[in-house]
PDB file of N, CA and C in Angstrom:
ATOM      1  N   UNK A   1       0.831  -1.208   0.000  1.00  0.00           N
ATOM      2  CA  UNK A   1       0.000   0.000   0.000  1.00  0.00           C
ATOM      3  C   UNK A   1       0.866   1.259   0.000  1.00  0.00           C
ATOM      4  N   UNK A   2       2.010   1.476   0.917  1.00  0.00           N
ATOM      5  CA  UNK A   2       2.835   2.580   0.924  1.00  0.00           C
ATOM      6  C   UNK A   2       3.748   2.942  -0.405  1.00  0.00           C
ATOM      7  N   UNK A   3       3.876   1.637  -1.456  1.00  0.00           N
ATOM      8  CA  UNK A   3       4.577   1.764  -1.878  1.00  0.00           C
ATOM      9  C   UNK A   3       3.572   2.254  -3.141  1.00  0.00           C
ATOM     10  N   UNK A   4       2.289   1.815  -3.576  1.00  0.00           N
ATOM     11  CA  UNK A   4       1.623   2.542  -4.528  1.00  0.00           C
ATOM     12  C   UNK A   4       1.503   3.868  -4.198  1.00  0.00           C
ATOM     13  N   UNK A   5       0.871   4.393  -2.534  1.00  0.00           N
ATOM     14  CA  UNK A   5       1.277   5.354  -2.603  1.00  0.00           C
ATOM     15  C   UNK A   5       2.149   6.586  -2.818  1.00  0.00           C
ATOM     16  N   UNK A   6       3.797   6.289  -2.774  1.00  0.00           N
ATOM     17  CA  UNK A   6       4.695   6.585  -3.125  1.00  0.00           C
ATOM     18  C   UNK A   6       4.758   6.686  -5.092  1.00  0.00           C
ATOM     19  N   UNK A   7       4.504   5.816  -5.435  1.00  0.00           N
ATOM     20  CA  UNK A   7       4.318   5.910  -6.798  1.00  0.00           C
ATOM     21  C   UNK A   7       3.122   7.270  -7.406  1.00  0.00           C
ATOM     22  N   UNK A   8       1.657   6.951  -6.931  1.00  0.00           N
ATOM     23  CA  UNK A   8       0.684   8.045  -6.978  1.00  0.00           C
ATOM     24  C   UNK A   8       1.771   9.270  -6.604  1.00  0.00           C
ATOM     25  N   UNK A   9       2.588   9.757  -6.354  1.00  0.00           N
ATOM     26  CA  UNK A   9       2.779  11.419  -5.928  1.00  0.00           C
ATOM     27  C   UNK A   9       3.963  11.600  -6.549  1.00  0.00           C
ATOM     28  N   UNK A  10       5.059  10.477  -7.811  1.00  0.00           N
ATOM     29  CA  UNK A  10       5.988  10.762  -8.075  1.00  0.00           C
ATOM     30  C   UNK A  10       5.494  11.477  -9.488  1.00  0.00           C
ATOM     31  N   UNK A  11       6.393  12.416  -9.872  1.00  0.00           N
ATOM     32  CA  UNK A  11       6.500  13.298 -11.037  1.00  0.00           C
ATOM     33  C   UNK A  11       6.042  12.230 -12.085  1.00  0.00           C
ATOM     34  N   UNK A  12       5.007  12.669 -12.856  1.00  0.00           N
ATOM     35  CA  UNK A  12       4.891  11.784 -13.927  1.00  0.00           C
ATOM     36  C   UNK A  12       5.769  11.808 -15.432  1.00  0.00           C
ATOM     37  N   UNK A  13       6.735  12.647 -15.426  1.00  0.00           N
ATOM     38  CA  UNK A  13       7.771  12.933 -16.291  1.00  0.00           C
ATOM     39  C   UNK A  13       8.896  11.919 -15.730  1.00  0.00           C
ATOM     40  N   UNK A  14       9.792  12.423 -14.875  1.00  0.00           N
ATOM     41  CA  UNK A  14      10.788  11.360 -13.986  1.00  0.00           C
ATOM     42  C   UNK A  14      10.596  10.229 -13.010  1.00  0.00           C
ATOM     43  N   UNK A  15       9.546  10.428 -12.699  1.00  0.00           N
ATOM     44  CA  UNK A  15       8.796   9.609 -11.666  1.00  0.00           C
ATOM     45  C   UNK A  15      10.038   8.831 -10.646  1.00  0.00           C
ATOM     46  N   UNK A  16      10.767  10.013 -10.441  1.00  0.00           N
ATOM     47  CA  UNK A  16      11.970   9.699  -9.506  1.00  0.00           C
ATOM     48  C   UNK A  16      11.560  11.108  -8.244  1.00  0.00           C
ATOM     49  N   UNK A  17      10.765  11.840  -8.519  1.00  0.00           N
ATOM     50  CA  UNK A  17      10.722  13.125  -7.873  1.00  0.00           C
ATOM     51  C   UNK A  17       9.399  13.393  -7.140  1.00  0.00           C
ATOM     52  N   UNK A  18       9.011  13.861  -5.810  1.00  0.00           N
ATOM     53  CA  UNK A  18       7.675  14.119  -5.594  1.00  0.00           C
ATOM     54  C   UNK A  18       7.094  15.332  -6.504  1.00  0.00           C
ATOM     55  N   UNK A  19       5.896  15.252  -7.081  1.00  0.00           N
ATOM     56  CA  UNK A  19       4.629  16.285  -7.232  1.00  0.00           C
ATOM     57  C   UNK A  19       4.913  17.403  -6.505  1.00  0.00           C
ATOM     58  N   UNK A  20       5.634  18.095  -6.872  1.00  0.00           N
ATOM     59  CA  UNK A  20       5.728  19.699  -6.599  1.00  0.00           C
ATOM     60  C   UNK A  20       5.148  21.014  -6.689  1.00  0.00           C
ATOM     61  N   UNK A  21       4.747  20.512  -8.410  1.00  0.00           N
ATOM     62  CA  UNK A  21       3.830  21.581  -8.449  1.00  0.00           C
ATOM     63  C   UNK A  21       2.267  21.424  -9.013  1.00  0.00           C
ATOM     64  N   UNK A  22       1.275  22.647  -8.638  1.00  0.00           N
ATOM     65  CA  UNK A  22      -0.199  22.136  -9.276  1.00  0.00           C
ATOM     66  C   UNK A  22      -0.356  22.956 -10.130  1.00  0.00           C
ATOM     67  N   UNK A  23      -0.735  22.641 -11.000  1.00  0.00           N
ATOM     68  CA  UNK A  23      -0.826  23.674 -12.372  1.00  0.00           C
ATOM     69  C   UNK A  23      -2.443  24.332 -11.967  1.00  0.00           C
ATOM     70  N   UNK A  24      -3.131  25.506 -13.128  1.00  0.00           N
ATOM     71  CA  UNK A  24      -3.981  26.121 -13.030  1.00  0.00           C
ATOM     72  C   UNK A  24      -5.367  25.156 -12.844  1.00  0.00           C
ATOM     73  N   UNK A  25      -5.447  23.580 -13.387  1.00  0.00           N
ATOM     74  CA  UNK A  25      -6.702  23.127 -13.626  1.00  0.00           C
ATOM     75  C   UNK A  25      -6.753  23.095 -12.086  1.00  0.00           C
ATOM     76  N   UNK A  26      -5.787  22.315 -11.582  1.00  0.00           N
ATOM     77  CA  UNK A  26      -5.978  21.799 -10.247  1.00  0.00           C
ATOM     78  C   UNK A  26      -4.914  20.812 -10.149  1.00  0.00           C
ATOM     79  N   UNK A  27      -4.465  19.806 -10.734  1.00  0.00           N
ATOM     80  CA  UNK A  27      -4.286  18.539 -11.220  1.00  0.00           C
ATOM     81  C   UNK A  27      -2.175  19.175 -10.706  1.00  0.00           C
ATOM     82  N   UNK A  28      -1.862  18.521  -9.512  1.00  0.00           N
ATOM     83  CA  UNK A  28      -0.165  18.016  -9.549  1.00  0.00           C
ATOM     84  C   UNK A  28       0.331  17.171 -10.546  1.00  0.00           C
ATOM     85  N   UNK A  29       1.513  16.913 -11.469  1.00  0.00           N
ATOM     86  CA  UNK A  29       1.490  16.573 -12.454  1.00  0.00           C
ATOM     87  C   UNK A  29       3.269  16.409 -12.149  1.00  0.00           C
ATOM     88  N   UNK A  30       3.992  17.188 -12.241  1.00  0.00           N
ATOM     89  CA  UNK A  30       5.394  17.428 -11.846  1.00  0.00           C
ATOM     90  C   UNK A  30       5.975  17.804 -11.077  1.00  0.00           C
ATOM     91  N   UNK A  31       7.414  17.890 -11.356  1.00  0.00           N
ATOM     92  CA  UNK A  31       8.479  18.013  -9.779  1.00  0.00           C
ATOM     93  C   UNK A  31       8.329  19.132 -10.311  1.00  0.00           C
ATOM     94  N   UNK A  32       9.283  20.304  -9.687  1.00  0.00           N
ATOM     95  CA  UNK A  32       9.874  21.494 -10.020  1.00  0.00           C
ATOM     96  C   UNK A  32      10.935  21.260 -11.060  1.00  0.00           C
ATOM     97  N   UNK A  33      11.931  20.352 -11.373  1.00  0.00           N
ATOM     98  CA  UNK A  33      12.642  20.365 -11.908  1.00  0.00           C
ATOM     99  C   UNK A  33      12.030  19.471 -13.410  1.00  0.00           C
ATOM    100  N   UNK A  34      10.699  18.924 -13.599  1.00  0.00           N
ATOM    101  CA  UNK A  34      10.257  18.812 -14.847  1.00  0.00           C
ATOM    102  C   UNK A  34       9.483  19.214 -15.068  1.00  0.00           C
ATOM    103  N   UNK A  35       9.213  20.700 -14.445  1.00  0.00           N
ATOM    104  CA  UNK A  35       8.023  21.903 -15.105  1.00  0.00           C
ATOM    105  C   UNK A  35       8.886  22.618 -16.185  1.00  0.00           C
ATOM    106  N   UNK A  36       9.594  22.882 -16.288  1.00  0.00           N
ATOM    107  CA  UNK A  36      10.501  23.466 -17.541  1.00  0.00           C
ATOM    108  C   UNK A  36      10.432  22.878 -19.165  1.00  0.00           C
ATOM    109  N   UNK A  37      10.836  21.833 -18.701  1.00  0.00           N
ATOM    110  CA  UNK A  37      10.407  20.812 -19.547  1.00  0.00           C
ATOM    111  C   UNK A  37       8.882  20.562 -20.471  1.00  0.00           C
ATOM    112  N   UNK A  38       8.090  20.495 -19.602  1.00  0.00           N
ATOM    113  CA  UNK A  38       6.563  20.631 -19.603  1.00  0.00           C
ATOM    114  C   UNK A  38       6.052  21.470 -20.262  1.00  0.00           C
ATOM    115  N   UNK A  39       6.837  22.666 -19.546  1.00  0.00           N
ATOM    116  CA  UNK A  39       5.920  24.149 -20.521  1.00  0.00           C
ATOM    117  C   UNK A  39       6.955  24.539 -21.132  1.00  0.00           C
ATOM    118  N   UNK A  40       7.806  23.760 -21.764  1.00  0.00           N
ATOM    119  CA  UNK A  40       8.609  24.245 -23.284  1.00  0.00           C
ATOM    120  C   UNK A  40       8.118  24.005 -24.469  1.00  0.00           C
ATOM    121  N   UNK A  41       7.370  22.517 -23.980  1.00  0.00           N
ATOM    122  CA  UNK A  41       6.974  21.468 -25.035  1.00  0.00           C
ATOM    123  C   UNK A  41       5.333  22.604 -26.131  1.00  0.00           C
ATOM    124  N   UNK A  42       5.677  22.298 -27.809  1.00  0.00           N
ATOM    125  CA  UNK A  42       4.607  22.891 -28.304  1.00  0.00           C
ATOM    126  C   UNK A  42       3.364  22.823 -27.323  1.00  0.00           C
ATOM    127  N   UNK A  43       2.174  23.670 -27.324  1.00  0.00           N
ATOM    128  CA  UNK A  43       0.726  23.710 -26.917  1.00  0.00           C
ATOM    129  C   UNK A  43       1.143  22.407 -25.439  1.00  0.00           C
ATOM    130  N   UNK A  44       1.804  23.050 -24.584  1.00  0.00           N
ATOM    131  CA  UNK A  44       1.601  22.180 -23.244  1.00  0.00           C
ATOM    132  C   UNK A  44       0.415  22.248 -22.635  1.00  0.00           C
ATOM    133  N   UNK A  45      -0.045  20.776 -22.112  1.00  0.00           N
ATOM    134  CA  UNK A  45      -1.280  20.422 -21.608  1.00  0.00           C
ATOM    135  C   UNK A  45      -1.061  19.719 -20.555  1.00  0.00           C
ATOM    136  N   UNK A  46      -1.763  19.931 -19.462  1.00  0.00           N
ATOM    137  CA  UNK A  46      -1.973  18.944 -18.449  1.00  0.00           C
ATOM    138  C   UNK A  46      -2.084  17.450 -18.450  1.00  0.00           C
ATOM    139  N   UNK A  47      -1.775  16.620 -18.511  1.00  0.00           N
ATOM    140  CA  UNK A  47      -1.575  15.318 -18.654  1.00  0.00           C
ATOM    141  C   UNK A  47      -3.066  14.599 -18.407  1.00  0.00           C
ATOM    142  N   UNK A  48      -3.304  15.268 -17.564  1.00  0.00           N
ATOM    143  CA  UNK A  48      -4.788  14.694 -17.178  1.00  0.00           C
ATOM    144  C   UNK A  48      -5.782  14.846 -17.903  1.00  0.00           C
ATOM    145  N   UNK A  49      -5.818  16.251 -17.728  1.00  0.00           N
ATOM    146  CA  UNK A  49      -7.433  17.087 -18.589  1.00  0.00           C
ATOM    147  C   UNK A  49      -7.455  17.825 -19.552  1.00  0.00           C
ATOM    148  N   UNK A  50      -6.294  17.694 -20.288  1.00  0.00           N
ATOM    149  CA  UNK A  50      -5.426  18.542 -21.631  1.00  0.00           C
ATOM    150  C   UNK A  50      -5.701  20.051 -21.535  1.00  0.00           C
ATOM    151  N   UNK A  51      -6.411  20.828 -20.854  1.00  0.00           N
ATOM    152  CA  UNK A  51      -6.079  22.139 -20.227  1.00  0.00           C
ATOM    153  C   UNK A  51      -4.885  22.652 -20.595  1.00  0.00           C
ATOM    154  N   UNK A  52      -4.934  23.608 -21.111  1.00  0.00           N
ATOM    155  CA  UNK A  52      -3.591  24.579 -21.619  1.00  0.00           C
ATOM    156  C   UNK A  52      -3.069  24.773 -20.407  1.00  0.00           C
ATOM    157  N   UNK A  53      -1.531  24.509 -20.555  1.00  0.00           N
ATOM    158  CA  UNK A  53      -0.427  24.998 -19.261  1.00  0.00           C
ATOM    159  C   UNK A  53       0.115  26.498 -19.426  1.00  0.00           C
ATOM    160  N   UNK A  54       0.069  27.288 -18.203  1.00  0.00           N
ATOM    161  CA  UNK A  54       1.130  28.274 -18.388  1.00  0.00           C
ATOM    162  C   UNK A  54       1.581  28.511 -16.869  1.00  0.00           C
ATOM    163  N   UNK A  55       2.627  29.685 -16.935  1.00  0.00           N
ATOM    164  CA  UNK A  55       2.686  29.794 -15.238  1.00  0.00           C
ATOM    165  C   UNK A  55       1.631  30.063 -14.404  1.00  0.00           C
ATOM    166  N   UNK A  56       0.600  30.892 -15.181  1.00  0.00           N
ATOM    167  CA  UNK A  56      -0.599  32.172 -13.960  1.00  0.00           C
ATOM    168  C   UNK A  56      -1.027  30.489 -13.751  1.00  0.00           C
ATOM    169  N   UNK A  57      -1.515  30.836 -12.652  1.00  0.00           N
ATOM    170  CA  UNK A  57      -2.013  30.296 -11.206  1.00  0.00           C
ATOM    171  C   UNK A  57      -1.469  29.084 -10.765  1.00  0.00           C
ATOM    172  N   UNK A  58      -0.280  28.263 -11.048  1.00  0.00           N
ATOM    173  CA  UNK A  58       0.774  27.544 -10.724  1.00  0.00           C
ATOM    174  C   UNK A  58       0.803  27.540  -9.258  1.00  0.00           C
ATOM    175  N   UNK A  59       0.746  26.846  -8.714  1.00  0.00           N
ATOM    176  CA  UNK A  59       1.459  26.681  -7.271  1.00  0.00           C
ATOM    177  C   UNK A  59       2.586  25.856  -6.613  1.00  0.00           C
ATOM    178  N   UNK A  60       3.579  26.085  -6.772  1.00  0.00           N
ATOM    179  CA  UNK A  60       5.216  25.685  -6.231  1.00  0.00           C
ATOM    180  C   UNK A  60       5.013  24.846  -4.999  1.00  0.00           C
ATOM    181  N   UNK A  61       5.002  24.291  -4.795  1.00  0.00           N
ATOM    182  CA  UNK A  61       5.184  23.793  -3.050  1.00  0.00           C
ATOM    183  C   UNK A  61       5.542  22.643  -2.699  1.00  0.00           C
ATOM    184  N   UNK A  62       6.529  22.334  -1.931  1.00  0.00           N
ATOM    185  CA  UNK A  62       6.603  20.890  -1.370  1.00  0.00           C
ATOM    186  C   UNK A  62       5.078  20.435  -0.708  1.00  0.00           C
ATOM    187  N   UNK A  63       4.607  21.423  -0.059  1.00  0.00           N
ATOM    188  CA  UNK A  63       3.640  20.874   0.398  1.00  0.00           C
ATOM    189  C   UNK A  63       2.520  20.595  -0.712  1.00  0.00           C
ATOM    190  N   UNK A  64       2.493  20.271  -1.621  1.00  0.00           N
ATOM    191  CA  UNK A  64       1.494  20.041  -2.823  1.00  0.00           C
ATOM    192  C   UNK A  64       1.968  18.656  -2.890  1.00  0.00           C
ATOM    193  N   UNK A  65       3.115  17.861  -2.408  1.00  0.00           N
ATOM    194  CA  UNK A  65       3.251  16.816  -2.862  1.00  0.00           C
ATOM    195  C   UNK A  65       2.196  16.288  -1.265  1.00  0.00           C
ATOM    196  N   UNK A  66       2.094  16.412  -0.309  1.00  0.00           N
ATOM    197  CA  UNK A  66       1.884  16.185   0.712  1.00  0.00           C
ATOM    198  C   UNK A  66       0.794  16.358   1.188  1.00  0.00           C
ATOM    199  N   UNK A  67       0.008  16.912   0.100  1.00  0.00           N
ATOM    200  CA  UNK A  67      -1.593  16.742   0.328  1.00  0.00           C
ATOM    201  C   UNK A  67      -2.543  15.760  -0.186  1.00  0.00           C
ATOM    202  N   UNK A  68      -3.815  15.405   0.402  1.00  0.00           N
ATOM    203  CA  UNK A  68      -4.357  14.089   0.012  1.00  0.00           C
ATOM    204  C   UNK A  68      -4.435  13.589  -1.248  1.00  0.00           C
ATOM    205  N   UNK A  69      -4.972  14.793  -1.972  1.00  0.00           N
ATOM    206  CA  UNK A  69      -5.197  14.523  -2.895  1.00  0.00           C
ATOM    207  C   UNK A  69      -4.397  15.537  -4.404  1.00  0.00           C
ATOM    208  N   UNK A  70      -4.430  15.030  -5.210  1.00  0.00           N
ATOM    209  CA  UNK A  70      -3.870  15.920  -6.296  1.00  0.00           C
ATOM    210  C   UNK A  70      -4.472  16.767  -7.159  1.00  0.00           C
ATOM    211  N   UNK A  71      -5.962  16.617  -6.667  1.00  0.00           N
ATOM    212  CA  UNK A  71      -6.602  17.574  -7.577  1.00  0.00           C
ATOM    213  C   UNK A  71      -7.374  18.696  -6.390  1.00  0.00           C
ATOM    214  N   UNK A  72      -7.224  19.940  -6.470  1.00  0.00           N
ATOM    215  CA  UNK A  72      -7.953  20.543  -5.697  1.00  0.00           C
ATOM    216  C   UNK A  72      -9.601  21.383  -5.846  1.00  0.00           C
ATOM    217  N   UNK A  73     -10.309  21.679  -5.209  1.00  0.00           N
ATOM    218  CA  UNK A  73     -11.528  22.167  -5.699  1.00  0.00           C
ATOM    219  C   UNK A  73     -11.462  23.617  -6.256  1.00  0.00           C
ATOM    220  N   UNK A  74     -11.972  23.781  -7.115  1.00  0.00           N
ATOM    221  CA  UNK A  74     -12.056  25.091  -8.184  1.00  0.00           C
ATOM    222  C   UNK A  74     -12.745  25.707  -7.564  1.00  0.00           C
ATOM    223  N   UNK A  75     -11.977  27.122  -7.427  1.00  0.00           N
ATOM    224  CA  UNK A  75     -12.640  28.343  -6.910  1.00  0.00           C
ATOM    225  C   UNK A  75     -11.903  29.274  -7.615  1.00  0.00           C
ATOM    226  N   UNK A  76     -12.919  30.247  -7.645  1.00  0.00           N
ATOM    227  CA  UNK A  76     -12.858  31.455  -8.646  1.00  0.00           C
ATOM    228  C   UNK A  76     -11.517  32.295  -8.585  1.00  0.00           C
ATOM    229  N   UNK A  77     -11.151  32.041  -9.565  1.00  0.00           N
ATOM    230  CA  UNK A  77      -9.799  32.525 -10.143  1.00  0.00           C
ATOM    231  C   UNK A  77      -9.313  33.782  -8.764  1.00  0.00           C
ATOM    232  N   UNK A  78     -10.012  35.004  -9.201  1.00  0.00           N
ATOM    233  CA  UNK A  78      -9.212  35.685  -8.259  1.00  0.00           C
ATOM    234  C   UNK A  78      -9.536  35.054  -6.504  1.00  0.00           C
ATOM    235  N   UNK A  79     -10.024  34.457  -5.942  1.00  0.00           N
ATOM    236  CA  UNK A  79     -10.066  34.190  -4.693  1.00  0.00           C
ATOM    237  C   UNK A  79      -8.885  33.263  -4.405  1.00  0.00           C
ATOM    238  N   UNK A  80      -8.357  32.004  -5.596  1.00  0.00           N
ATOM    239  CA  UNK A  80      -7.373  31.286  -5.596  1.00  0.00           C
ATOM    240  C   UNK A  80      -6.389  32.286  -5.563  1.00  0.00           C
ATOM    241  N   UNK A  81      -5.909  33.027  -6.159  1.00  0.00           N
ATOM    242  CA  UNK A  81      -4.961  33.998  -6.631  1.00  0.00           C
ATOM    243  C   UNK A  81      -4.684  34.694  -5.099  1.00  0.00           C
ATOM    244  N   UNK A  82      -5.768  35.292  -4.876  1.00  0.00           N
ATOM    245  CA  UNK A  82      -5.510  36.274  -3.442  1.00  0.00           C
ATOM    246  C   UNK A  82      -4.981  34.879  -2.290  1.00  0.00           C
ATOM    247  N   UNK A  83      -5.729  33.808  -2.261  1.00  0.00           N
ATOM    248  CA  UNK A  83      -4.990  32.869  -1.040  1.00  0.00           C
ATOM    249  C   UNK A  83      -3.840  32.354  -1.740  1.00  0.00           C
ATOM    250  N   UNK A  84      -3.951  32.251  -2.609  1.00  0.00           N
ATOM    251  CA  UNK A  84      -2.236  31.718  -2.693  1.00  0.00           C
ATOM    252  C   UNK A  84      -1.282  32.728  -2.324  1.00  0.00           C
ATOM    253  N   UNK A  85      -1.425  34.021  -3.117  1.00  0.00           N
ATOM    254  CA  UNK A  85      -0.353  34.884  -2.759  1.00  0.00           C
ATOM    255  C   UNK A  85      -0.565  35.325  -1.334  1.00  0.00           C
ATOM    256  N   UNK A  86      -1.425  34.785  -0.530  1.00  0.00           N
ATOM    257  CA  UNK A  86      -1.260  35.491   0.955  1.00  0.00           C
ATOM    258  C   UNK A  86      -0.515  34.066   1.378  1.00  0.00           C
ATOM    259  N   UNK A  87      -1.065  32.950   1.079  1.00  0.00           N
ATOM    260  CA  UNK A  87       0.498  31.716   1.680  1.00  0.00           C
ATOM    261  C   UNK A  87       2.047  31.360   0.368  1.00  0.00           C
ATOM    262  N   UNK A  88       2.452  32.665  -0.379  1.00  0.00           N
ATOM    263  CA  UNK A  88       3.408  32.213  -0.441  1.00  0.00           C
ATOM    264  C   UNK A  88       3.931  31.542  -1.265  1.00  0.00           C
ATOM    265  N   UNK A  89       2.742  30.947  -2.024  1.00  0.00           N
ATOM    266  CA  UNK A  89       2.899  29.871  -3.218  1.00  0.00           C
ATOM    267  C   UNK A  89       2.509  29.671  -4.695  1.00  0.00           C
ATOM    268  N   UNK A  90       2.281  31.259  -4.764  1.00  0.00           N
ATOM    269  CA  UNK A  90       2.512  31.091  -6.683  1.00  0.00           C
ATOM    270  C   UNK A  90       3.739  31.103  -7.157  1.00  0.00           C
ATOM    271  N   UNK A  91       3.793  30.707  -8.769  1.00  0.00           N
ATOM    272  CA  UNK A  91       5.207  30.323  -8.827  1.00  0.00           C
ATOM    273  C   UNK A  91       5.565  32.091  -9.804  1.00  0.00           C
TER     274      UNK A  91
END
């Protein structure tokens, strides 16, 4: 069980790295060090829900690997925006 879990939160690019960051849909997807990568690639998409990637509303965090789940609930753009930038964690 620990060890699927461990698998569920590794970077799905290197899958040597925890889920670092959550892109705009919601959806953790990569480490920090294969978001570069990600959004170099032509028309980058979320792996999940093919959602166009860019930086705006990105969230950086170790603690993104460390939450239950990888997808978070959608709330209106600027309310995400104002709590993230009051904890710290847009990229």
């Amino acid at each position: 069980r620990e060890v699927e879990e461990v698998r569920e939160r590794e970077c799905v690019l290197c899958m040597a790295a925890p889920r670092t960051v959550r892109l705009a849909c919601g959806h953790a997807a990569y480490c920090r060090a294969c978001l570069e990568l990600a959004v170099s690639r032509p028309d980058p998409a979320c792996p999940y829900c093919r959602q166009r990637v860019d930086r705006r509303g990105m969230v950086a965090s170790e603690a993104v690997a460390n939450q239950d789940t990888f997808v978070r609930p959608l709330l209106r753009p600027s309310t995400r925006r104002r709590s993230e930038a009051r904890a710290g964690l847009l990229v």
